[in-house]
Coordinates of C-alpha atoms in Angstrom, one line a residue:
X1 CA -12.6 -2.4 12.3
X2 CA -15.3 -0.4 13.0
X3 CA -15.1 3.1 11.1
X4 CA -17.7 5.7 9.3
X5 CA -21.3 4.6 8.9
X6 CA -20.9 4.3 4.8
X7 CA -23.0 2.5 2.0
X8 CA -21.8 -0.2 0.4
X9 CA -19.0 0.7 -1.8
X10 CA -21.2 0.1 -5.2
X11 CA -23.1 2.9 -4.2
X12 CA -20.0 5.2 -4.0
X13 CA -18.8 6.8 -6.7
X14 CA -15.4 5.4 -7.5
X15 CA -12.5 7.5 -7.8
X16 CA -8.7 7.4 -7.4
X17 CA -6.1 8.5 -5.2
X18 CA -4.2 10.9 -6.0
X19 CA -1.2 10.6 -7.5
X20 CA -0.2 14.3 -8.1
X21 CA -0.1 17.4 -6.2
X22 CA -2.8 18.5 -8.9
X23 CA -5.2 15.8 -7.9
X24 CA -4.7 16.6 -4.5
X25 CA -5.4 20.1 -4.6
X26 CA -8.9 18.9 -6.8
X27 CA -10.1 16.9 -3.6
X28 CA -9.5 20.4 -1.6
X29 CA -7.3 18.8 0.2
X30 CA -4.2 21.2 1.9
X31 CA -2.0 18.2 2.5
X32 CA -2.0 14.3 3.0
X33 CA -2.2 12.5 6.4
X34 CA -0.6 9.1 4.4
X35 CA 1.9 8.4 2.0
X36 CA 1.9 5.0 0.1
X37 CA 4.9 4.3 -1.6
X38 CA 5.1 1.4 -3.7
X39 CA 7.0 -0.8 -6.7
X40 CA 4.1 -1.3 -8.7
X41 CA 1.9 1.0 -10.9
X42 CA -0.7 2.3 -9.1
X43 CA -3.5 0.0 -10.1
X44 CA -6.8 0.2 -8.0
X45 CA -7.8 -3.2 -7.9
X46 CA -8.7 -5.5 -4.5
X47 CA -5.8 -7.9 -6.4
X48 CA -2.9 -5.0 -5.6
X49 CA -1.8 -4.4 -1.6
X50 CA -1.2 -0.9 -1.9
X51 CA -5.0 -0.1 -3.1
X52 CA -6.6 -2.3 -0.1
X53 CA -4.1 -0.6 2.3
X54 CA -4.9 2.8 0.9
X55 CA -8.6 2.3 0.1
X56 CA -9.1 0.6 3.7
X57 CA -7.7 4.0 5.2
X58 CA -9.5 6.1 3.2
X59 CA -12.4 4.4 4.2
X60 CA -11.4 5.5 7.7
X61 CA -10.9 8.9 7.4
X62 CA -7.6 9.5 6.1
X63 CA -6.5 11.4 3.3
X64 CA -4.4 8.8 1.1
X65 CA -2.6 9.6 -1.5
X66 CA 0.4 7.3 -4.1
X67 CA 3.4 7.6 -5.4
X68 CA 3.6 5.0 -7.5
X69 CA 7.6 3.1 -9.0
X70 CA 9.5 6.4 -7.8
X71 CA 12.4 7.3 -9.8
X72 CA 15.4 6.7 -6.7
X73 CA 18.5 8.6 -8.1
X74 CA 17.2 11.1 -5.9
X75 CA 14.8 12.4 -3.6
X76 CA 12.3 14.6 -6.3
X77 CA 10.0 12.2 -7.1
X78 CA 9.4 11.5 -3.2
X79 CA 8.7 14.9 -2.5
X80 CA 6.0 15.6 -5.4
X81 CA 3.4 15.1 -2.7
X82 CA 4.6 16.7 0.2
X83 CA 5.7 16.0 3.4
X84 CA 2.2 13.7 5.1
X85 CA 1.0 14.7 8.0
X86 CA 0.8 10.9 9.9
X87 CA 3.7 8.9 8.0
X88 CA 5.0 7.1 4.9
X89 CA 4.0 3.2 3.8
X90 CA 6.1 1.9 1.4
X91 CA 5.8 -1.6 -0.4
X92 CA 7.7 -2.9 -2.8
X93 CA 4.6 -4.1 -4.7
X94 CA 3.5 -7.2 -4.9
X95 CA 5.8 -9.1 -5.1
X96 CA 9.3 -9.3 -3.7
X97 CA 11.8 -7.0 -6.2
X98 CA 14.4 -9.1 -6.3
X99 CA 11.8 -12.0 -8.0
X100 CA 10.6 -9.1 -9.9
X101 CA 14.1 -7.9 -11.2
X102 CA 15.6 -11.1 -11.5
X103 CA 14.5 -14.7 -13.3
X104 CA 15.8 -18.1 -10.8
X105 CA 19.3 -18.7 -13.1
X106 CA 20.1 -14.8 -11.7
X107 CA 19.5 -12.9 -14.9
X108 CA 18.1 -9.5 -15.2
X109 CA 14.1 -10.0 -16.4
X110 CA 13.4 -7.7 -19.5
X111 CA 10.2 -7.5 -18.4
X112 CA 7.2 -6.7 -15.2
X113 CA 3.7 -7.2 -15.3
X114 CA 3.3 -4.7 -13.0
X115 CA 4.4 -1.8 -14.7
X116 CA 3.2 0.0 -17.7
X117 CA 3.7 -1.7 -20.5
X118 CA 5.4 -4.8 -19.4
X119 CA 8.6 -2.7 -18.9
X120 CA 11.7 -3.9 -16.6
X121 CA 13.5 -1.4 -14.7
X122 CA 11.1 0.4 -13.3
X123 CA 11.8 -0.9 -9.2
X124 CA 15.4 -0.9 -7.1
X125 CA 16.1 -4.1 -5.9
X126 CA 15.5 -4.8 -2.1
X127 CA 12.8 -1.9 -3.1
X128 CA 11.8 -0.9 0.6
X129 CA 15.4 -0.1 1.6
X130 CA 15.9 2.0 -0.8
X131 CA 12.8 3.9 -0.3
X132 CA 13.0 4.1 2.8
X133 CA 16.6 5.6 2.5
X134 CA 14.7 8.3 -0.2
X135 CA 11.9 9.2 2.6
X136 CA 14.3 9.6 5.3
X137 CA 17.0 12.1 3.1
X138 CA 13.7 14.0 2.7
X139 CA 11.9 14.2 5.7
X140 CA 14.1 12.7 8.4
X141 CA 11.1 13.0 10.8
X142 CA 8.0 11.3 9.3
X143 CA 8.0 8.1 10.6
X144 CA 8.7 5.3 7.4
X145 CA 6.3 2.0 7.9
X146 CA 7.2 -0.8 5.4
X147 CA 4.9 -3.5 4.8
X148 CA 4.1 -5.9 2.2
X149 CA 5.7 -8.9 0.6
X150 CA 9.3 -7.8 0.6
X151 CA 8.8 -6.5 4.0
X152 CA 6.8 -9.3 6.1
X153 CA 8.7 -12.1 4.5
X154 CA 12.2 -10.6 5.2
X155 CA 11.2 -9.5 8.5
X156 CA 13.8 -12.0 10.7
X157 CA 17.5 -12.9 9.3
X158 CA 16.3 -15.4 5.9
X159 CA 19.0 -16.5 3.2
X160 CA 18.7 -14.4 0.1
X161 CA 19.2 -16.4 -3.0
X162 CA 20.4 -13.2 -5.1
X163 CA 23.5 -12.2 -2.4
X164 CA 24.3 -16.4 -1.5
X165 CA 23.9 -15.3 2.4
X166 CA 22.3 -14.6 4.8
X167 CA 20.7 -11.1 5.3
X168 CA 19.8 -9.3 8.0
X169 CA 16.2 -8.4 9.0
X170 CA 15.3 -5.6 7.2
X171 CA 14.1 -4.0 9.5
X172 CA 17.9 -4.0 10.6
X173 CA 18.8 -2.7 6.9
X174 CA 16.3 -0.1 6.7
X175 CA 15.7 2.7 8.4
X176 CA 11.8 2.5 8.8
X177 CA 9.5 2.7 12.0
X178 CA 8.0 -0.3 12.2
X179 CA 6.8 -3.5 10.0
X180 CA 3.5 -4.4 9.0
X181 CA 3.8 -8.3 8.8
X182 CA 1.0 -10.7 7.0
X183 CA -2.3 -9.2 5.3
X184 CA -2.0 -5.4 6.7
X185 CA -5.7 -3.6 7.2
X186 CA -5.7 -3.9 10.6
X187 CA -2.2 -3.1 11.3
X188 CA -2.5 -0.1 9.4
X189 CA -5.8 1.1 10.7
X190 CA -3.9 1.3 14.5
X191 CA -0.5 2.5 14.0
X192 CA -2.4 5.3 12.3
X193 CA -4.7 5.7 15.2
X194 CA -1.9 5.8 17.4
X195 CA -0.3 8.4 15.2
X196 CA -3.4 10.8 14.5
X197 CA -3.4 10.9 18.4
X198 CA -0.3 11.6 19.0
X199 CA 2.1 8.5 19.6
X200 CA 5.4 8.6 18.4
X201 CA 6.6 6.1 16.0
X202 CA 9.1 5.0 18.5
X203 CA 6.7 4.4 21.4
X204 CA 4.1 2.0 19.3
X205 CA 5.0 -1.4 20.2
X206 CA 1.7 -3.3 21.1
X207 CA 0.2 -3.6 17.2
X208 CA -0.5 -7.0 16.6
X209 CA 1.1 -8.1 13.5
X210 CA 4.1 -6.1 13.7
X211 CA 7.7 -5.8 14.6
X212 CA 9.2 -3.6 16.2
X213 CA 12.9 -3.0 17.3
X214 CA 15.3 -1.6 19.8
X215 CA 18.8 -0.2 20.6
X216 CA 21.0 -3.1 22.1
X217 CA 21.0 -0.8 25.7
X218 CA 17.1 -1.3 26.1
X219 CA 17.4 -4.4 25.0
X220 CA 19.8 -5.6 28.1
X221 CA 17.7 -3.3 30.8
X222 CA 14.8 -4.7 29.8
X223 CA 15.0 -8.5 28.5
X224 CA 14.3 -10.1 31.6
X225 CA 10.8 -8.7 31.3
X226 CA 10.8 -9.2 27.0
X227 CA 11.3 -13.1 27.7
X228 CA 7.9 -13.2 30.0
X229 CA 6.1 -12.4 26.8
X230 CA 8.3 -13.3 23.7
X231 CA 9.8 -16.0 22.9
X232 CA 14.1 -15.2 21.8
X233 CA 15.6 -17.0 18.8
X234 CA 19.0 -17.5 17.7
X235 CA 20.6 -14.2 17.0
X236 CA 21.7 -13.0 13.6
X237 CA 25.4 -13.6 14.5
X238 CA 24.4 -17.4 14.7
X239 CA 22.4 -18.1 12.2
X240 CA 24.4 -17.0 9.5
X241 CA 26.9 -19.4 10.3
X242 CA 25.6 -22.3 11.7
X243 CA 22.5 -23.9 9.5
X244 CA 21.0 -25.9 12.1
X245 CA 20.5 -23.3 14.4
X246 CA 19.1 -21.5 11.2
X247 CA 17.3 -24.3 10.5
X248 CA 15.8 -24.8 14.5
X249 CA 15.2 -20.5 13.8
X250 CA 12.9 -20.9 11.2
X251 CA 10.9 -23.9 12.7
X252 CA 10.5 -21.5 15.6
X253 CA 9.0 -18.7 13.6
X254 CA 6.6 -21.0 11.2
X255 CA 5.3 -22.5 14.3
X256 CA 4.6 -19.1 16.2
X257 CA 2.6 -17.8 12.8
X258 CA -0.4 -18.7 14.8
X259 CA -2.6 -15.3 16.1
X260 CA -4.8 -17.4 18.2
X261 CA -1.9 -19.3 20.2
X262 CA 1.4 -17.4 18.5
X263 CA 4.2 -15.8 20.5
X264 CA 5.9 -12.7 19.8
X265 CA 9.7 -13.1 19.0
X266 CA 12.5 -11.4 19.4
X267 CA 16.2 -11.8 17.4
X268 CA 19.3 -9.9 18.4
X269 CA 21.3 -8.3 15.4
X270 CA 24.6 -6.7 15.9
X271 CA 23.2 -2.9 15.8
X272 CA 19.9 -3.8 16.9
X273 CA 17.0 -5.6 18.5
X274 CA 13.9 -7.2 16.1
X275 CA 10.8 -7.9 18.3
X276 CA 7.9 -9.5 16.4
X277 CA 4.5 -8.9 18.3
X278 CA 2.6 -12.2 17.6
X279 CA 0.4 -12.3 14.3
X280 CA -2.6 -10.1 14.0
X281 CA -6.0 -11.8 13.7
X282 CA -7.8 -12.4 10.9
X283 CA -10.3 -10.3 9.4
X284 CA -14.4 -11.2 10.8
X285 CA -16.1 -12.1 7.6
X286 CA -18.3 -8.5 8.2
X287 CA -14.6 -7.0 7.7
X288 CA -13.2 -9.0 5.3
X289 CA -16.6 -8.4 2.4
X290 CA -16.3 -4.1 3.9
X291 CA -12.8 -4.8 2.3
X292 CA -13.8 -6.0 -0.8
X293 CA -16.7 -3.9 -1.3
X294 CA -14.6 -0.6 -1.2
X295 CA -14.6 1.2 -4.4
X296 CA -12.5 0.1 -6.3
X297 CA -12.6 1.4 -10.1
X298 CA -10.8 -1.5 -10.9
X299 CA -8.5 0.4 -13.8
X300 CA -4.8 2.0 -13.7
X301 CA -5.1 5.1 -12.6
X302 CA -5.5 7.3 -16.1
X303 CA -2.0 8.8 -16.1
X304 CA -0.4 5.7 -17.7
X305 CA -0.5 5.4 -21.2
X306 CA -0.1 1.1 -21.2
X307 CA -1.1 -1.2 -19.8
X308 CA -0.7 -2.9 -17.2
X309 CA -0.4 -6.4 -17.8
X310 CA -1.4 -8.0 -14.4
X311 CA -4.5 -6.2 -14.2
X312 CA -5.6 -8.3 -17.3
X313 CA -5.3 -11.1 -15.5
X314 CA -6.7 -10.7 -12.6
X315 CA -9.4 -6.8 -13.8
X316 CA -12.6 -9.2 -13.3
X317 CA -11.7 -12.1 -11.0
X318 CA -13.0 -12.8 -7.5
X319 CA -11.0 -13.3 -4.2
X320 CA -13.1 -15.6 -1.9
X321 CA -11.2 -16.2 0.7
X322 CA -7.7 -15.8 2.4
X323 CA -5.4 -17.9 3.8
X324 CA -4.4 -21.9 3.1
X325 CA -3.6 -24.7 4.6
X326 CA -1.7 -26.4 2.3
X327 CA 1.4 -25.6 3.5
X328 CA 3.2 -26.6 0.1
X329 CA 7.4 -26.2 1.3
X330 CA 8.1 -23.7 -1.7
X331 CA 4.9 -21.4 -0.8
X332 CA 5.3 -18.5 2.0
X333 CA 1.1 -18.0 2.4
X334 CA 1.8 -19.7 5.3
X335 CA 3.9 -16.9 6.6
X336 CA 2.0 -13.8 5.4
X337 CA -1.6 -15.1 5.1
X338 CA -1.6 -18.5 7.4
X339 CA -3.4 -21.1 7.3
X340 CA -6.6 -20.3 8.5
X341 CA -8.9 -19.3 6.2
X342 CA -11.3 -16.6 6.7
X343 CA -14.1 -16.9 3.9
X344 CA -16.4 -14.1 2.4
X345 CA -19.9 -14.3 2.5
X346 CA -22.0 -15.6 -0.7
X347 CA -23.8 -12.0 -0.6
X348 CA -20.9 -9.8 -0.7
X349 CA -19.3 -12.0 -3.6
X350 CA -22.7 -12.2 -5.6
X351 CA -22.2 -8.1 -5.1
X352 CA -19.3 -7.6 -6.3
X353 CA -19.8 -9.7 -9.7
X354 CA -23.0 -7.9 -10.1
X355 CA -20.7 -4.4 -10.2
X356 CA -18.5 -5.9 -12.9
X357 CA -21.2 -4.8 -15.6
X358 CA -21.2 -1.0 -15.1
X359 CA -17.5 -1.5 -16.0
X360 CA -16.5 -0.9 -19.4
X361 CA -15.1 -4.3 -20.9
X362 CA -16.9 -6.6 -18.9
X363 CA -18.2 -8.9 -21.2
X364 CA -19.7 -11.3 -18.6
X365 CA -17.0 -13.4 -17.5
X366 CA -15.9 -13.8 -14.3
X367 CA -12.3 -15.0 -15.5
X368 CA -11.2 -16.2 -11.8
X369 CA -12.7 -17.5 -8.5
X370 CA -11.0 -18.3 -5.5
X371 CA -8.2 -17.7 -3.5
X372 CA -4.5 -18.8 -2.8
X373 CA -5.9 -22.0 -3.3
X374 CA -9.8 -21.8 -5.0
X375 CA -11.3 -24.5 -3.6
X376 CA -10.9 -24.3 0.4
X377 CA -14.3 -21.5 0.3
X378 CA -15.9 -22.5 3.6
X379 CA -13.5 -24.9 4.6
X380 CA -12.2 -24.5 8.2
X381 CA -11.1 -26.8 11.5
X382 CA -12.8 -26.8 15.1
X383 CA -9.9 -26.1 16.8
X384 CA -8.5 -23.1 15.0
X385 CA -10.7 -20.6 17.5
X386 CA -9.6 -22.9 20.3
X387 CA -6.1 -23.6 20.0
X388 CA -4.6 -22.3 16.8
X389 CA -3.2 -24.8 13.9
X390 CA -1.8 -27.6 15.4
X391 CA 2.4 -27.2 15.8
X392 CA 3.4 -30.9 15.6
X393 CA 1.4 -32.1 12.0
X394 CA 0.0 -30.1 8.5
X395 CA -3.2 -30.1 7.9
X396 CA -3.3 -31.9 4.3
X397 CA -0.2 -34.1 4.8
X398 CA 0.7 -37.1 4.5
X399 CA -2.9 -37.4 4.3
X400 CA -5.8 -34.7 4.7
X401 CA -6.6 -34.9 8.3
X402 CA -9.7 -35.7 9.8
X403 CA -10.4 -33.3 12.1
X404 CA -10.3 -30.6 8.9
X405 CA -14.0 -29.3 7.6
X406 CA -13.1 -30.0 3.6
X407 CA -17.1 -30.2 2.6
X408 CA -17.5 -28.1 -0.1
X409 CA -20.8 -27.6 -0.4
X410 CA -20.6 -23.4 0.6
X411 CA -18.7 -23.4 -2.4
X412 CA -21.2 -25.2 -4.8
X413 CA -24.1 -22.9 -3.7
X414 CA -21.7 -20.2 -4.0
X415 CA -20.9 -21.2 -7.9
X416 CA -24.2 -22.0 -8.4
X417 CA -25.7 -18.3 -7.5
X418 CA -23.2 -16.8 -9.4
X419 CA -24.5 -18.7 -12.4
X420 CA -27.8 -17.4 -11.9
X421 CA -27.0 -13.5 -11.9
X422 CA -28.3 -11.9 -14.9
X423 CA -25.8 -10.4 -17.1
X424 CA -23.4 -13.2 -16.0
X425 CA -22.5 -15.8 -18.6
X426 CA -19.7 -17.3 -17.4
X427 CA -17.6 -17.8 -14.3
X428 CA -14.0 -19.8 -14.3
X429 CA -11.9 -21.1 -12.2
X430 CA -8.7 -22.0 -14.5
X431 CA -6.1 -22.3 -11.7
X432 CA -5.6 -23.1 -8.1
X433 CA -7.9 -26.3 -7.6
X434 CA -6.2 -28.5 -4.5
X435 CA -7.0 -31.7 -6.8
X436 CA -6.9 -33.8 -3.2
X437 CA -9.6 -32.3 -1.5
X438 CA -11.2 -32.1 -4.9
X439 CA -11.1 -35.9 -5.2
X440 CA -13.5 -35.6 -1.7
X441 CA -16.1 -34.5 -3.7
X442 CA -17.4 -35.8 -6.1
X443 CA -20.6 -33.0 -6.8
X444 CA -18.1 -30.1 -6.6
X445 CA -15.9 -31.7 -9.3
X446 CA -19.2 -32.5 -11.7
X447 CA -19.7 -28.7 -10.8
X448 CA -16.8 -27.4 -11.8
X449 CA -16.5 -29.5 -15.0
X450 CA -19.8 -28.9 -15.7
X451 CA -20.0 -25.2 -15.5
X452 CA -16.2 -24.1 -14.6
X453 CA -13.8 -24.9 -16.8
X454 CA -12.5 -23.0 -19.8
X455 CA -11.6 -26.0 -22.2
X456 CA -8.4 -26.1 -19.9
X457 CA -8.1 -27.0 -16.0
X458 CA -4.6 -25.8 -14.7
X459 CA -3.4 -28.1 -11.5
X460 CA -0.2 -28.6 -9.7
X461 CA 1.4 -31.9 -8.6
X462 CA 4.7 -30.3 -9.6
X463 CA 6.3 -32.9 -9.6
X464 CA 5.9 -36.4 -10.1
X465 CA 8.5 -38.5 -7.8
X466 CA 7.0 -39.2 -4.7
X467 CA 9.9 -38.6 -2.9
X468 CA 10.4 -34.8 -4.1
X469 CA 6.2 -34.6 -3.1
X470 CA 7.0 -35.6 0.3
X471 CA 9.6 -33.0 0.8
X472 CA 7.0 -30.2 -1.4
X473 CA 4.5 -31.4 1.0
X474 CA 1.9 -31.8 -2.1
X475 CA 0.1 -34.7 -2.4
X476 CA 1.8 -38.4 -4.1
X477 CA 1.8 -39.0 -7.6
X478 CA -1.1 -41.6 -7.3
X479 CA -3.6 -38.9 -6.2
X480 CA -3.0 -36.8 -8.8
X481 CA -3.7 -39.6 -11.6
X482 CA -6.7 -40.3 -9.8
X483 CA -7.9 -36.9 -10.1
X484 CA -7.0 -37.2 -13.6
X485 CA -8.9 -39.6 -14.3
X486 CA -12.1 -38.5 -12.5
X487 CA -11.5 -35.8 -14.5
X488 CA -11.6 -37.6 -17.7
X489 CA -14.4 -39.9 -16.1
X490 CA -16.9 -36.4 -15.1
X491 CA -15.9 -35.4 -18.7
X492 CA -16.5 -38.1 -20.6
X493 CA -20.2 -38.3 -19.2
X494 CA -20.6 -34.1 -19.6
X495 CA -19.6 -35.1 -23.7
X496 CA -16.9 -32.4 -22.9
X497 CA -13.6 -31.9 -24.5
X498 CA -11.7 -30.7 -21.9
X499 CA -8.6 -31.1 -20.5
X500 CA -5.3 -30.5 -17.5
X501 CA -2.6 -28.3 -17.8
X502 CA 0.0 -29.4 -15.3
X503 CA 2.5 -27.3 -13.6
X504 CA 6.0 -28.9 -12.1
X505 CA 8.9 -27.6 -10.2
X506 CA 12.5 -28.4 -11.2
X507 CA 15.6 -28.2 -8.9
X508 CA 13.4 -28.5 -5.5
X509 CA 14.9 -29.5 -2.9
X510 CA 15.1 -33.4 -2.5
X511 CA 15.1 -33.6 -5.9
X512 CA 18.0 -35.5 -7.7
X513 CA 19.1 -35.7 -11.1
X514 CA 18.1 -39.6 -10.8
X515 CA 14.2 -38.0 -9.4
X516 CA 14.7 -35.7 -12.5
X517 CA 15.6 -38.4 -15.3
X518 CA 13.2 -40.8 -14.0
X519 CA 10.3 -38.1 -13.9
X520 CA 11.3 -37.3 -17.3
X521 CA 10.3 -41.0 -18.3
X522 CA 7.0 -40.8 -16.7
X523 CA 6.4 -38.1 -18.4
X524 CA 7.5 -40.0 -21.8
X525 CA 5.1 -42.7 -20.7
X526 CA 2.0 -41.0 -20.0
X527 CA 2.1 -38.4 -22.8
X528 CA 2.3 -35.5 -19.9
X529 CA 4.7 -33.4 -21.5
X530 CA 4.0 -29.3 -20.8
X531 CA 5.0 -26.5 -21.3
X532 CA 4.5 -25.6 -18.0
X533 CA 7.5 -25.9 -15.5
X534 CA 9.3 -23.1 -13.3
X535 CA 12.7 -23.8 -11.7
X536 CA 12.4 -23.3 -8.6
X537 CA 13.8 -20.0 -6.7
X538 CA 14.8 -19.8 -2.9
X539 CA 11.8 -16.8 -2.0
X540 CA 12.9 -15.6 1.4
X541 CA 11.0 -17.2 4.8
X542 CA 9.3 -20.6 2.9
X543 CA 10.4 -24.4 4.5
X544 CA 12.7 -24.7 1.0
X545 CA 14.4 -22.1 1.1
X546 CA 15.5 -22.8 4.7
X547 CA 16.3 -26.4 2.7
X548 CA 17.9 -24.7 -0.4
X549 CA 20.6 -22.7 2.4
X550 CA 21.1 -25.2 5.2
X551 CA 20.6 -29.2 3.4
X552 CA 18.0 -29.6 6.0
X553 CA 14.4 -30.3 6.6
X554 CA 13.5 -27.8 9.5
X555 CA 11.0 -30.0 10.6
X556 CA 12.5 -32.7 10.8
X557 CA 15.9 -32.3 11.1
X558 CA 16.6 -34.9 8.4
X559 CA 19.3 -33.9 5.5
X560 CA 18.2 -33.0 2.2
X561 CA 19.5 -33.3 -1.2
X562 CA 19.6 -29.8 -2.9
X563 CA 21.0 -29.0 -6.2
X564 CA 22.4 -25.6 -5.5
X565 CA 25.3 -25.1 -8.9
X566 CA 23.5 -22.8 -11.6
X567 CA 24.8 -25.9 -13.7
X568 CA 22.8 -29.0 -11.9
X569 CA 19.5 -26.1 -12.2
X570 CA 19.7 -25.3 -15.4
X571 CA 20.4 -29.5 -16.1
X572 CA 16.9 -30.3 -13.9
X573 CA 15.2 -27.6 -15.9
X574 CA 16.0 -28.9 -19.1
X575 CA 15.3 -32.7 -18.3
X576 CA 11.4 -31.5 -17.7
X577 CA 11.8 -30.3 -21.9
X578 CA 14.0 -33.1 -22.8
X579 CA 12.3 -32.8 -26.5
X580 CA 13.8 -28.8 -27.3
X581 CA 16.9 -29.6 -29.2
X582 CA 18.0 -26.6 -27.5
X583 CA 18.3 -28.4 -24.1
X584 CA 19.0 -31.9 -25.8
X585 CA 23.5 -30.9 -24.6
X586 CA 22.3 -30.8 -20.9
X587 CA 20.4 -33.6 -21.5
X588 CA 22.7 -35.2 -22.2
X589 CA 25.4 -34.5 -19.7
X590 CA 22.9 -34.9 -17.3
X591 CA 22.0 -38.6 -18.3
X592 CA 26.4 -38.7 -18.7
X593 CA 26.5 -37.8 -15.2
X594 CA 23.7 -40.3 -14.0
X595 CA 25.2 -43.0 -16.1
X596 CA 21.7 -43.7 -18.0
X597 CA 23.5 -43.6 -21.8
X598 CA 20.2 -46.0 -22.7
X599 CA 18.4 -43.3 -23.2
X600 CA 20.2 -41.2 -25.8
X601 CA 19.5 -42.9 -28.9
X602 CA 16.8 -43.3 -31.6
X603 CA 14.4 -46.0 -30.5
X604 CA 10.8 -44.9 -29.0
X605 CA 12.2 -45.2 -25.4
X606 CA 15.0 -42.8 -25.7
X607 CA 14.9 -39.0 -24.4
X608 CA 17.6 -37.4 -27.0
X609 CA 18.9 -38.1 -30.2
X610 CA 22.4 -40.0 -30.3
X611 CA 23.6 -37.1 -31.9
X612 CA 23.5 -35.0 -28.9
X613 CA 26.2 -37.4 -27.4
X614 CA 29.1 -34.4 -29.6
X615 CA 28.1 -32.6 -26.6
X616 CA 30.2 -31.1 -24.2
X617 CA 31.5 -33.8 -21.3
X618 CA 32.5 -31.9 -18.8
X619 CA 30.5 -32.6 -15.4
X620 CA 29.4 -29.6 -13.1

């Protein structure tokens, strides 16, 4: 990622990437090299993928513009910046557009944190496909590169919760020329360089971390040659009809998500063949530092009259690392960022924190410090660089692997040095702590409680049934209880009145109605009632979504119970909030179905009052 010489980003005058012809003209440009089209509002902050890719390309000398949340009924918004010299780069935004637009119960959302004024409806369903079609309508000869979460996690045939079917690879559905998966800085630089040097997009097939396509005829002619370098997984026709085959294909993709030892993968579709090159290597520490020290304004583009809620949540937060070796079943980070941790230098993070002092609205508080998991900074495994991540076991489940370097020493040093910076009064780590790792280092827990918790620490046990957490690949209940006890002990010793806020998931594969009732009883007995409950949403390319669709654990092949009906999912969700009068009918229905009407009554151990039995008697 070696680029033109420059000083650190903080010494450059921050500027927004242009969003209008007037802004392009003011920069003295006659045309743009690359135009990024995104489903999010344009926020120039390193927590937003559009901004990172735009700034990296700008840093490399490319003229980059942004079309944010274009109207998709016609091509007008897609042509307002003119025809780019090299390509369009398309992203649905920081989340999959179907997740942005719909609740877990498939109802339209009434808000969107990535839009001005929290307004919903500013991006289409399946945004990457819609945007690409409009761009090809406007400029048929201009290459379109799709990337971001939506494209990355739909790169192979995937179960789609909203249509309740297996959809083709997004590259088979969208008329895009290339797909970038994972964190895309190196890929986009390589593609831009090749296009600049005259290589047609149709001939770019050698960039790691990308997916390209070929026609069926060429596949038949080159199959033998390709399969000397690539692995073939079952075709779309088979995975869309046979759930066991789907699960095996998912397992292969998961195991090859390794930049050092992974293989490329081919999947045949009815009208095209998608070819995934092996994952792109992670950025080095120097490269990661450079990315996060680019001249981000940390503001929404000034054309917006209303606030972007997502910015308020992260404006003065700092990303310390990428990757997560937790491999939770419901999370797609492994398939996007990978299991290997890449950490920034302490110096780079300190410089970013120092830069906050010059930004309007900063009150001395860094309100977030971490990555996908807050306390994996500086951790690694000695096997990663030589043999990649293990294919036959998980790093943290069922126990923390002894090969992992789980020392918090670098993180402790970072936290201490941040606290010493002039102008920085507080550095909070309010969420994302992996508590099974935290338990291994009492010094870290003491530092955390003494200096970095603002009254509440959010942690995610996700469930209190060991049978369910085993399917989730999460720590068991005793581990959470040990963490909670240690957290209380340390805060008591410090004389602090600080609490844990637990996040739970209902309706996850492996969770039966009996598990939910047992969890409700546990909450009743321990006083762990929480508002933070989320119904499981099957999002693309997670192990849990594979289980939801197939009823099989892809890693073991064993059957997994799945609550697939909306009614049962609603009952499971209501069980965790059994105190709410509006949920009593659903809770009663679940208790009746499970033969647990002993929990209906007016004694201390009942979940709902006797009057609830007047509710509907139908099953589901």
